[in-house]
Coordinates of C-alpha atoms and ligand atoms in Angstrom, one line a residue:
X1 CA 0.0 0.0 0.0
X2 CA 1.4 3.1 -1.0
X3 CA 0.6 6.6 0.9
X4 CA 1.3 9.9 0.2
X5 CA 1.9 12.3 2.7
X6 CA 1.9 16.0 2.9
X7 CA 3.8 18.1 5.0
X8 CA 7.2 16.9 6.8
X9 CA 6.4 18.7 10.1
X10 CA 6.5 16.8 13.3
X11 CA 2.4 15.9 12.0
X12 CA 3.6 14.5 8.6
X13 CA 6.8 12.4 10.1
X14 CA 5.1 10.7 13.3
X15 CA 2.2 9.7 10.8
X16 CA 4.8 8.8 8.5
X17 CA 5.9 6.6 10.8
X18 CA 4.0 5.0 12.4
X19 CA 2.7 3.9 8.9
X20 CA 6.4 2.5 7.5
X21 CA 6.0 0.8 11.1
X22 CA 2.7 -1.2 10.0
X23 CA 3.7 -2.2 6.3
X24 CA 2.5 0.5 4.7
X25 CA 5.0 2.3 2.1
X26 CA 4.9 6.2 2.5
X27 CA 6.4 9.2 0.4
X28 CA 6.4 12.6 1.9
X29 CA 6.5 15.9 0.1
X30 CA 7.4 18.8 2.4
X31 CA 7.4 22.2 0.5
X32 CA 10.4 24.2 2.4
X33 CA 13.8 23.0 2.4
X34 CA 14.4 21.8 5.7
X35 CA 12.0 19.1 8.0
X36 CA 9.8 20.2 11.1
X37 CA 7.3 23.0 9.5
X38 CA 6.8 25.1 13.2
X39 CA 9.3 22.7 15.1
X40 CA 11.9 22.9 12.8
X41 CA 15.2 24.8 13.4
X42 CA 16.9 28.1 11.7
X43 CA 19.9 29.0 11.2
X44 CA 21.9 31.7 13.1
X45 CA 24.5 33.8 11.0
X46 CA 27.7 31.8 12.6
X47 CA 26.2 28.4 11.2
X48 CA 24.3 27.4 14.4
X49 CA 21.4 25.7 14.3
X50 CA 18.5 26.5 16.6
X51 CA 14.7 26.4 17.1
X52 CA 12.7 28.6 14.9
X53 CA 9.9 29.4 17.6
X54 CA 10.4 28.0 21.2
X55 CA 9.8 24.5 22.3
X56 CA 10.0 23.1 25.3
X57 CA 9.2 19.6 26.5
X58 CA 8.1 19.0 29.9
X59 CA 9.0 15.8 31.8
X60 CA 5.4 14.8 32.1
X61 CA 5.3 14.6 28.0
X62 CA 4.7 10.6 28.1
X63 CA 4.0 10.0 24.5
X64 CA 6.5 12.4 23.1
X65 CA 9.1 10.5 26.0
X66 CA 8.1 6.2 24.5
X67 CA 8.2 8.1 21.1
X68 CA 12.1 8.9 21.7
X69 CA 13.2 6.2 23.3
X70 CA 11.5 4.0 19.8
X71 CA 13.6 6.0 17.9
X72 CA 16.5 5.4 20.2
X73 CA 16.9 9.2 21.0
X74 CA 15.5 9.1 24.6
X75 CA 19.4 9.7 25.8
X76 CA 19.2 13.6 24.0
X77 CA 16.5 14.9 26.5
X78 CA 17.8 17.2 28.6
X79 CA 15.5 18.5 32.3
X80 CA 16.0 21.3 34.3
X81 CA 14.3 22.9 37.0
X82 CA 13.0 26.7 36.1
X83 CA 11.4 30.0 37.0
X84 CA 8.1 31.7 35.7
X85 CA 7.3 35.2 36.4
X86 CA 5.2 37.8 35.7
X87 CA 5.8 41.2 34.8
X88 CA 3.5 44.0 36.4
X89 CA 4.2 47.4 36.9
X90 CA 7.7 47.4 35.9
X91 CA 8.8 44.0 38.2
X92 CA 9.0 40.7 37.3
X93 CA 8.0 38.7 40.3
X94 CA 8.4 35.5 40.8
X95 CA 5.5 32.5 40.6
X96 CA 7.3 29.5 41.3
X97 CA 6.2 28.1 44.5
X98 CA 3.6 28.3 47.1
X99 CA 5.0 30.7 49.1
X100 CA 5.7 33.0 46.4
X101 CA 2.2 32.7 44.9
X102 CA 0.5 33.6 47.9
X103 CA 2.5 37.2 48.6
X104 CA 2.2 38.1 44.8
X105 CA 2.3 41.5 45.3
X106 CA -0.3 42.9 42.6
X107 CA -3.4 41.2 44.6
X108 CA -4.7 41.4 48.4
X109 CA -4.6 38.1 49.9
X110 CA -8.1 36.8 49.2
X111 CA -7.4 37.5 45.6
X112 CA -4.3 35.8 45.5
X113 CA -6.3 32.4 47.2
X114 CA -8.7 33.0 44.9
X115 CA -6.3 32.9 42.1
X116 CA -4.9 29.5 43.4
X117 CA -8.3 28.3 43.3
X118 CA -8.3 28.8 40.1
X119 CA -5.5 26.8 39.2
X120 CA -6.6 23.6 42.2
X121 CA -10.3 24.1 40.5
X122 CA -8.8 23.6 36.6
X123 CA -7.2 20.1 37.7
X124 CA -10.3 19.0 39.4
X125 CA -12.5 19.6 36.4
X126 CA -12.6 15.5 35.3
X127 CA -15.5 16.7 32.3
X128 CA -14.1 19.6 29.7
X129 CA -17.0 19.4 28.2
X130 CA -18.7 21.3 30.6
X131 CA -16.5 23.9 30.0
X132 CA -17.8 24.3 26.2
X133 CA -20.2 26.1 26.7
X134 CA -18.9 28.8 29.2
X135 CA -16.6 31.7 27.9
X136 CA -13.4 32.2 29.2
X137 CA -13.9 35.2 31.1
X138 CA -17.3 34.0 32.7
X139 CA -15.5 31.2 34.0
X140 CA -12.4 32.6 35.5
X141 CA -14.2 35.5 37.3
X142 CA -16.6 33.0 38.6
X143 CA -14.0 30.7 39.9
X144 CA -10.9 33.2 40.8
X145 CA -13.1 37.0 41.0
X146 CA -12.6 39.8 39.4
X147 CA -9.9 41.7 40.0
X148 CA -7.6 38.6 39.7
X149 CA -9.1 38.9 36.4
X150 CA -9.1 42.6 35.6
X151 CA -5.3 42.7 36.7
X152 CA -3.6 39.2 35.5
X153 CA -6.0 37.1 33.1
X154 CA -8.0 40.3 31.1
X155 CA -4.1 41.8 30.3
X156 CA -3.0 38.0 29.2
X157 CA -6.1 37.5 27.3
X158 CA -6.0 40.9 25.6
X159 CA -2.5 40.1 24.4
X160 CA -2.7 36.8 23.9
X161 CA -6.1 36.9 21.4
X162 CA -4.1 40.7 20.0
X163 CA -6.4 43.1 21.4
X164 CA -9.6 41.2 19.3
X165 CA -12.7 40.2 21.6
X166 CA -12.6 36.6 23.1
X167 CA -16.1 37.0 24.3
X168 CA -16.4 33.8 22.3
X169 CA -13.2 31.8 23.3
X170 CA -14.5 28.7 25.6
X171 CA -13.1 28.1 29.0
X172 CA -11.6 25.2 27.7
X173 CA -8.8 27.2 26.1
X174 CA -7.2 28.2 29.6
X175 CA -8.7 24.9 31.4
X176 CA -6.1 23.5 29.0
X177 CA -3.4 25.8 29.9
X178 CA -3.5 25.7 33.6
X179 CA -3.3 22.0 33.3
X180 CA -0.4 21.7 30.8
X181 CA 1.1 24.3 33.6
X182 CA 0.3 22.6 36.8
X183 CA 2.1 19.3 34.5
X184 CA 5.7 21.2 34.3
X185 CA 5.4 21.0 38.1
X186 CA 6.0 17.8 40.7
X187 CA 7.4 16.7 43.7
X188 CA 6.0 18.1 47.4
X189 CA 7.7 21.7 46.4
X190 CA 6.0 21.3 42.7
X191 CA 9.3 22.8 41.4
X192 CA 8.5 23.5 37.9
X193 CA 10.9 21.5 35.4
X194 CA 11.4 21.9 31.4
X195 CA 13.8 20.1 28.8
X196 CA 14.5 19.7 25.0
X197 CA 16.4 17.8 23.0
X198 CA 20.1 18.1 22.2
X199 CA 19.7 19.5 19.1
X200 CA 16.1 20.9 19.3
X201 CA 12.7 18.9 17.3
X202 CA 15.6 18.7 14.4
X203 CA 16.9 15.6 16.7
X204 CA 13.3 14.1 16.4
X205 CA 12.7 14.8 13.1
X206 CA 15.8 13.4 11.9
X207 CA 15.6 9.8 13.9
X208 CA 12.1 10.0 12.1
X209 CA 13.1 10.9 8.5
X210 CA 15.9 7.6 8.8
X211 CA 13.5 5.5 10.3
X212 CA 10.9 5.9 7.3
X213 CA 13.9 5.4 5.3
X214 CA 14.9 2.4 6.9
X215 CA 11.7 0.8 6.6
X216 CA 11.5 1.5 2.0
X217 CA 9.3 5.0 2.5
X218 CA 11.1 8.6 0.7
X219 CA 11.2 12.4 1.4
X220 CA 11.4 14.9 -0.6
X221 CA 12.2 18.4 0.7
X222 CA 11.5 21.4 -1.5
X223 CA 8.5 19.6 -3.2
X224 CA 5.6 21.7 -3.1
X225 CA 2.7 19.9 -3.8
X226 CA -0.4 22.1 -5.8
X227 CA -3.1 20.0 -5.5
X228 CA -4.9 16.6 -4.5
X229 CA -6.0 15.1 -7.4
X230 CA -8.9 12.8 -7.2
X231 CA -11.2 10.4 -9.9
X232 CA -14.6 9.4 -9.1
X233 CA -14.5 10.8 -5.5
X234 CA -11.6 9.6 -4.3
X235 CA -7.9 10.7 -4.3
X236 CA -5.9 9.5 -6.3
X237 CA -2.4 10.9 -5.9
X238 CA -0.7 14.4 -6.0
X239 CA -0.1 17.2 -8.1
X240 CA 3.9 18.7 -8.1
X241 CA 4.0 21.2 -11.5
X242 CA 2.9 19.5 -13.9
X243 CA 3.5 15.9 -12.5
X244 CA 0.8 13.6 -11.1
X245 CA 2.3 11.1 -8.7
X246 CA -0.2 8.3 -8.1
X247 CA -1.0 6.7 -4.7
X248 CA -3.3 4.5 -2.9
X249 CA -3.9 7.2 -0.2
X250 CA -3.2 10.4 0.6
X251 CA -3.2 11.9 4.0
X252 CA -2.7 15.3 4.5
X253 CA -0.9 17.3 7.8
X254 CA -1.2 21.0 6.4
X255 CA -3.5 23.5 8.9
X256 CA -6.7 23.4 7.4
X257 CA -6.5 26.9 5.4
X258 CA -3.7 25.5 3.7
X259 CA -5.7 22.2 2.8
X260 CA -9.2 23.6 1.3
X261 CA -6.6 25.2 -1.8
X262 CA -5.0 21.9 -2.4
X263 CA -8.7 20.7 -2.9
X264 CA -10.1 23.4 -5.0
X265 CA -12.9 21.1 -6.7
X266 CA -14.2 19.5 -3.7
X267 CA -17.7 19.6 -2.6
X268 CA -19.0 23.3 -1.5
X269 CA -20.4 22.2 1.4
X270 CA -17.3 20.5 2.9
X271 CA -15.1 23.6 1.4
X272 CA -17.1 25.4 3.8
X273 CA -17.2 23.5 6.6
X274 CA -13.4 23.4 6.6
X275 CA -13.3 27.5 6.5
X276 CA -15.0 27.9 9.6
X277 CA -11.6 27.0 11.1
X278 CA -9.8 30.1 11.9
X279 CA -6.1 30.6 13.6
X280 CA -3.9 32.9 15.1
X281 CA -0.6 33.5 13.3
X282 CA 2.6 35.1 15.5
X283 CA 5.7 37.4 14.6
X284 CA 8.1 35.8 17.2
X285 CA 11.8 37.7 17.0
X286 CA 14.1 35.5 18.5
X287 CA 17.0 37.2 19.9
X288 CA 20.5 35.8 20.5
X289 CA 22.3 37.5 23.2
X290 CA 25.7 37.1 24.7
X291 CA 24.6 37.0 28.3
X292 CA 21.1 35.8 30.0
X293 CA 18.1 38.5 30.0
X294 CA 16.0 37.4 33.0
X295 CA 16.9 33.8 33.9
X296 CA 12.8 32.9 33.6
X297 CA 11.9 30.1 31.3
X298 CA 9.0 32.1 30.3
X299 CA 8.0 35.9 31.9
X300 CA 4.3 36.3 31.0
X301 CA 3.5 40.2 30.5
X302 CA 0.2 41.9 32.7
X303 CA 1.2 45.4 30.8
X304 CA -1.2 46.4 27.7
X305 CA 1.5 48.8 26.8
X306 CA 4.1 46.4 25.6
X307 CA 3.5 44.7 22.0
X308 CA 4.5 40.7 22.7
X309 CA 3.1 38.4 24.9
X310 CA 6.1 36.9 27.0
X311 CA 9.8 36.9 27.7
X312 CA 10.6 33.4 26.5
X313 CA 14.2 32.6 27.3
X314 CA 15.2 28.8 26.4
X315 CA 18.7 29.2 27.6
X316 CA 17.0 29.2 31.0
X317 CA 16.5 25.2 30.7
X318 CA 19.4 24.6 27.6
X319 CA 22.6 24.8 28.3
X320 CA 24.4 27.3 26.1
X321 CA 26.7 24.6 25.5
X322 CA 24.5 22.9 22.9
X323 CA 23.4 26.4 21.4
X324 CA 27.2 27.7 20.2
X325 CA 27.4 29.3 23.7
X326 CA 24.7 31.6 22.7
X327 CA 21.6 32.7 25.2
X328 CA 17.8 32.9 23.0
X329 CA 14.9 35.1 24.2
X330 CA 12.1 34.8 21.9
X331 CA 9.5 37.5 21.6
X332 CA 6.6 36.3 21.2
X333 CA 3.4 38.5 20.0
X334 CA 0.1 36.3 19.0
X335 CA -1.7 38.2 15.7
X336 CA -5.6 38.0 15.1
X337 CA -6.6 36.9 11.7
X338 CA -6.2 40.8 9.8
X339 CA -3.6 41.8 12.5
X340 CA -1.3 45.2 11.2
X341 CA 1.5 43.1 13.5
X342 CA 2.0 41.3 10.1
X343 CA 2.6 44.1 7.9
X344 CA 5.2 45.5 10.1
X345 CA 9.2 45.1 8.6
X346 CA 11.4 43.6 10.5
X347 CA 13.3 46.5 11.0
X348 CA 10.0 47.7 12.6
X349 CA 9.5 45.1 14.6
X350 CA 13.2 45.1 15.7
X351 CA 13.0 49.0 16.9
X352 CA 9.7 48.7 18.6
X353 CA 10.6 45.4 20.5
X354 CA 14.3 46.7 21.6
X355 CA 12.8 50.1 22.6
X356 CA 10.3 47.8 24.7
X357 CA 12.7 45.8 26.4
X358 CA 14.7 49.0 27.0
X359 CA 11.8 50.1 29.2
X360 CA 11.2 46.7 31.1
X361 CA 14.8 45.8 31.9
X362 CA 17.0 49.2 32.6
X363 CA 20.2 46.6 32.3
X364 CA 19.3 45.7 29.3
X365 CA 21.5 47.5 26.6
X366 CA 21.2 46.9 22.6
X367 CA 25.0 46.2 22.9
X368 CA 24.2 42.6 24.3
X369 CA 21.9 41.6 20.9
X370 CA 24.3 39.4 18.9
X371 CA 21.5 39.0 16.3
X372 CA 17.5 39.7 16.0
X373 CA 15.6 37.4 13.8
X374 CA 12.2 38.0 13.2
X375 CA 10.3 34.9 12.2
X376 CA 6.3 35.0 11.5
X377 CA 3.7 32.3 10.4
X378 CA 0.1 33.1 9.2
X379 CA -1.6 29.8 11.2
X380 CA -0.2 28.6 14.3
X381 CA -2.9 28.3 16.7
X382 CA -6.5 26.9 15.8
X383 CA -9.4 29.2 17.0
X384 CA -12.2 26.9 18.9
X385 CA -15.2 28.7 19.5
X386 CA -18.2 28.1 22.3
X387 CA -19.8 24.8 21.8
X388 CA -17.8 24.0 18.3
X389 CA -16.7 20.6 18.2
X390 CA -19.2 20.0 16.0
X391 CA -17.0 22.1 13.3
X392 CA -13.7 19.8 14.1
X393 CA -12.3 18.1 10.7
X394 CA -12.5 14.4 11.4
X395 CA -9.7 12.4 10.3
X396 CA -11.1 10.0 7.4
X397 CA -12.5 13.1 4.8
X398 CA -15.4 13.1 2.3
X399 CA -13.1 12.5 0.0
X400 CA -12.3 8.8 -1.0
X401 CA -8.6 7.7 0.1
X402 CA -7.9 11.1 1.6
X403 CA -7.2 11.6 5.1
X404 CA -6.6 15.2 6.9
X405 CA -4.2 14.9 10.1
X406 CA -4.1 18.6 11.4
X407 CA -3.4 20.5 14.6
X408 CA -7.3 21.4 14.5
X409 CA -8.6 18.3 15.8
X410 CA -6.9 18.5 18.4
X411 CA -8.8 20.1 21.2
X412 CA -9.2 21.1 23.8
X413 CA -5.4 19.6 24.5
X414 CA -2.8 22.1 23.4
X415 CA -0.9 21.8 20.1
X416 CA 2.5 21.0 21.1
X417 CA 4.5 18.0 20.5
X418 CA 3.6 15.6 22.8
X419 CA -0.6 15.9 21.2
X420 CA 0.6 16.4 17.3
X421 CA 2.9 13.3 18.2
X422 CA -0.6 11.2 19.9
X423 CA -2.6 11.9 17.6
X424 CA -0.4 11.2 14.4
X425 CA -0.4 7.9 16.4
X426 CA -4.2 7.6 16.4
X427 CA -4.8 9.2 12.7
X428 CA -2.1 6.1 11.0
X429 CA -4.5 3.7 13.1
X430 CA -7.7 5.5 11.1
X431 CA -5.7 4.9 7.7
X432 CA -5.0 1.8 8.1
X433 CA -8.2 0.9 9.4
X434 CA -9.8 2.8 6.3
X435 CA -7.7 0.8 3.8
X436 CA -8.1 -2.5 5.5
X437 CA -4.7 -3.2 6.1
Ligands
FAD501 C1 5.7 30.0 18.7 C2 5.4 28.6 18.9 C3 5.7 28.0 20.1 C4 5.5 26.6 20.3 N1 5.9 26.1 21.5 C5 5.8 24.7 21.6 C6 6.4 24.1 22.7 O1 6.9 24.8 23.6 N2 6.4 22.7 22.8 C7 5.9 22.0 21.8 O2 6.0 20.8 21.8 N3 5.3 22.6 20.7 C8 5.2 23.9 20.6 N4 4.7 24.5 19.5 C9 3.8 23.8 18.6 C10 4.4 22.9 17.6 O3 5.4 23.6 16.9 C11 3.3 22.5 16.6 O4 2.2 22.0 17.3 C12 3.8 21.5 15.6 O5 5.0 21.8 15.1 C13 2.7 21.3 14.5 O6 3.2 20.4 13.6 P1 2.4 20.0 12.3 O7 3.2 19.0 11.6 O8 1.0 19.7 12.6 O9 2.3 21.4 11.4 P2 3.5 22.2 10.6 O10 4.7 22.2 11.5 O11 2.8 23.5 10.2 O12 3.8 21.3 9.4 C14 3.1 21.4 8.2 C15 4.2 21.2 7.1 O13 3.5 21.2 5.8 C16 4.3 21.9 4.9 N5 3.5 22.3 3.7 C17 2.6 23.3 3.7 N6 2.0 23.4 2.5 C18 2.6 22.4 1.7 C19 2.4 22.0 0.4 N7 1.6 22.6 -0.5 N8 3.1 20.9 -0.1 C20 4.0 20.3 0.8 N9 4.2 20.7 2.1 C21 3.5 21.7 2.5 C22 4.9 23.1 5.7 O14 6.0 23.6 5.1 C23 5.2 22.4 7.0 O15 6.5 21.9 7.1 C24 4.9 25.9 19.3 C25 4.6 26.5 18.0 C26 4.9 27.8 17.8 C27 4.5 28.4 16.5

């Protein structure tokens, strides 16, 4: 059985596979140059290779953890402890233990209990569904009050969802957060821990590129592919130029915007089905300094005033020594579908972001940067409305023989690469169910 496969992000490659694993015989086209799509790496101006966007592992990722140690990589996973903070009113204080949660300055001390509530109530909830059907911000005055909200979550929201509404984003969307959060944590202390791989998600994709390999499946990088091409209802293989290559099946990991103009004569109905899906995009600089900014894995910002959403800084869990002695900071800020943050230059975002972290950290001096890359993706993040399961792509498509294994099916879990990893898993079971193998 031959399947073609679209997209060599970490998507496309688990799916890959886990495929080659069960006899199937797979070819994947991946349109850029390099492997990994949002995980993969870029590369600095002295040759080193480093994650594009951040990504972090957390010790808890068991799926992403049996995945390495299959592909015999387990031994490049590196834990350390780390710090969060938050930045409010020109301070970043600290949120990394108990004691240190309940003396947060910005709230009296029944706010700040409320506020742990909040995070104790989020691991309790044993039905998300529940959650569905209650908006974000009904949910977390209800549970924590509101002025935790009006002074931590309204600011994070606001930045997060880039200064659009989220009257309609559903609870689950921090329910999912605040778990994935409370996960970083363990032990009595809950000291909170993060890792990567030596190498960054170029390590994974690499042990999964030679596995396929291994097992009689190809890749092709810089292979664009135009369009699905299907007879009677069913696809049939894939269009590159003016080639058709023919397969038994074709399964698709593109986000779903990307997917609806590789099918530009399939049935209206399902064409718009699939555009209901909407996504954030980001402009994330990352910058490579020659000393350590904060020392915080990630600094989330409670200030409407400054442009990103956080102070990510990786070198806070990797050791420079795997990054060419390098510390990275990435700058995170979300856009809205429309957002002007996407028309910006570089060299825009570069003087807004440095005059920004001029103000926050007085030590800071432009003299430290060694380079500023500004990186930006259209669809990162899949939008889930109130009560909209109903409008989640399933798996096995209209479309004879065509599969769609995308980041927005996965909900209300976070896309990250312990889920994308899960459910490429569970989407090679649905092929190969499908096909009878
Ligand atoms: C800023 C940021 C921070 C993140 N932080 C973390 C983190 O801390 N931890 C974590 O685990 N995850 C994190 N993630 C999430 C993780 O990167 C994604 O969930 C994951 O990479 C999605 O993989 P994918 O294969 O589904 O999609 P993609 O990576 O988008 O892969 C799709 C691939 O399809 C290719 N493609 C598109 N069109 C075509 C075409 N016509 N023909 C052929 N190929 C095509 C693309 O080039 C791409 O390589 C983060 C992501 C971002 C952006």
């Amino acid at each position: 059985m031959k399947v073609g496969i679209l997209g060599g992000g970490i998507m496309g490659l688990t799916l890959g596979y886990f495929l080659t694993r069960n006899g199937a015989q797979v070819e994947i086209f991946e349109a850029s140059p390099v492997l990994g799509g949002l995980a993969g790496p870029t590369e600095l101006p002295d040759g080193t290779a480093v994650d594009r966007f951040y990504h972090t592992i957390l010790p808890s990722d068991g799926h992403l953890h049996e995945l390495c140690s299959d592909l015999g990589i387990v031994d490049q996973l590196r834990f350390r402890p780390t710090r969060t903070g938050f930045f409010y009113r020109g301070r970043i204080f600290s949120m990394n233990n108990i004691v240190e949660f309940l003396r947060f300055p910005p709230l009296g001390w029944i706010d700040r209990a409320r506020l742990g509530v909040t995070v104790v109530a989020a691991q309790l909830v044993r039905d998300w569904h529940r959650l569905e059907a209650i908006s974000v911000e009904r949910w977390l005055v209800r549970v924590g009050g509101s002025v935790a909200f009006e002074s931590i979550w309204r600011p994070l929201l606001r930045s997060k969802f880039d200064g659009s509404s989220f009257d309609d984003v559903p609870a689950t969307w921090i329910w999912s957060r605040l778990v994935r959060m409370k996960s970083a944590r363990s032990g009595a202390s809950q000291q909170e821990g993060a890792g990567h791989l030596i190498g960054g998600y170029a390590t994974l994709m690499k042990a999964l590129a030679g596995k396929i390999e291994e097992g009689g499946g190809r890749i092709h990088k810089s292979r664009p592919v135009q369009e699905i091409v299907t007879e009677n209802g069913a696809a049939v293989g894939l269009r590159l130029g003016q080639e058709l290559q023919r397969f038994d099946a074709v399964a698709v990991t593109v986000q779903t915007p990307v997917f609806l103009r590789l099918i530009p004569r399939a049935d209206a109905g399902y064409r718009e089905f699939l555009a209901k899906t909407e996504y954030l995009g980001i402009v994330c600089p990352l910058m490579v300094l020659d000393r350590p900014l904060t020392g915080y894995w990630t600094v989330n910002i409670t200030d409407d005033r400054i442009p990103f959403t956080g102070v990510i800084e990786t070198t806070s869990y990797i050791d420079p020594q795997y990054v060419g002695g390098h510390h990275l900071v990435y700058l995170p800020k979300y856009t809205a579908p429309g957002s002007v943050w996407q028309t910006k230059s570089d060299e825009e975002i570069k003087d807004i972001w440095l005059a920004n972290l001029r103000a926050m950290f007085p030590d800071f001096d432009s003299s430290h940067v060694r380079y500023f890359l500004v990186h930006r993706e259209r669809y990162v993040e899949p939008l889930h409305g109130l009560n909209s399961t109903a409008l989640i792509p399933p798996v096995k498509t209209p479309i004879g023989r065509l599969f769609l294994a995308t980041t927005s099916q996965i909900y209300p879990a976070l896309t990250n690469g312990e889920s994308v990893t899960r459910h490429a898993r569970e989407a090679a079971g649905v092929v190969l169910h499908n096909l009878g193998a």
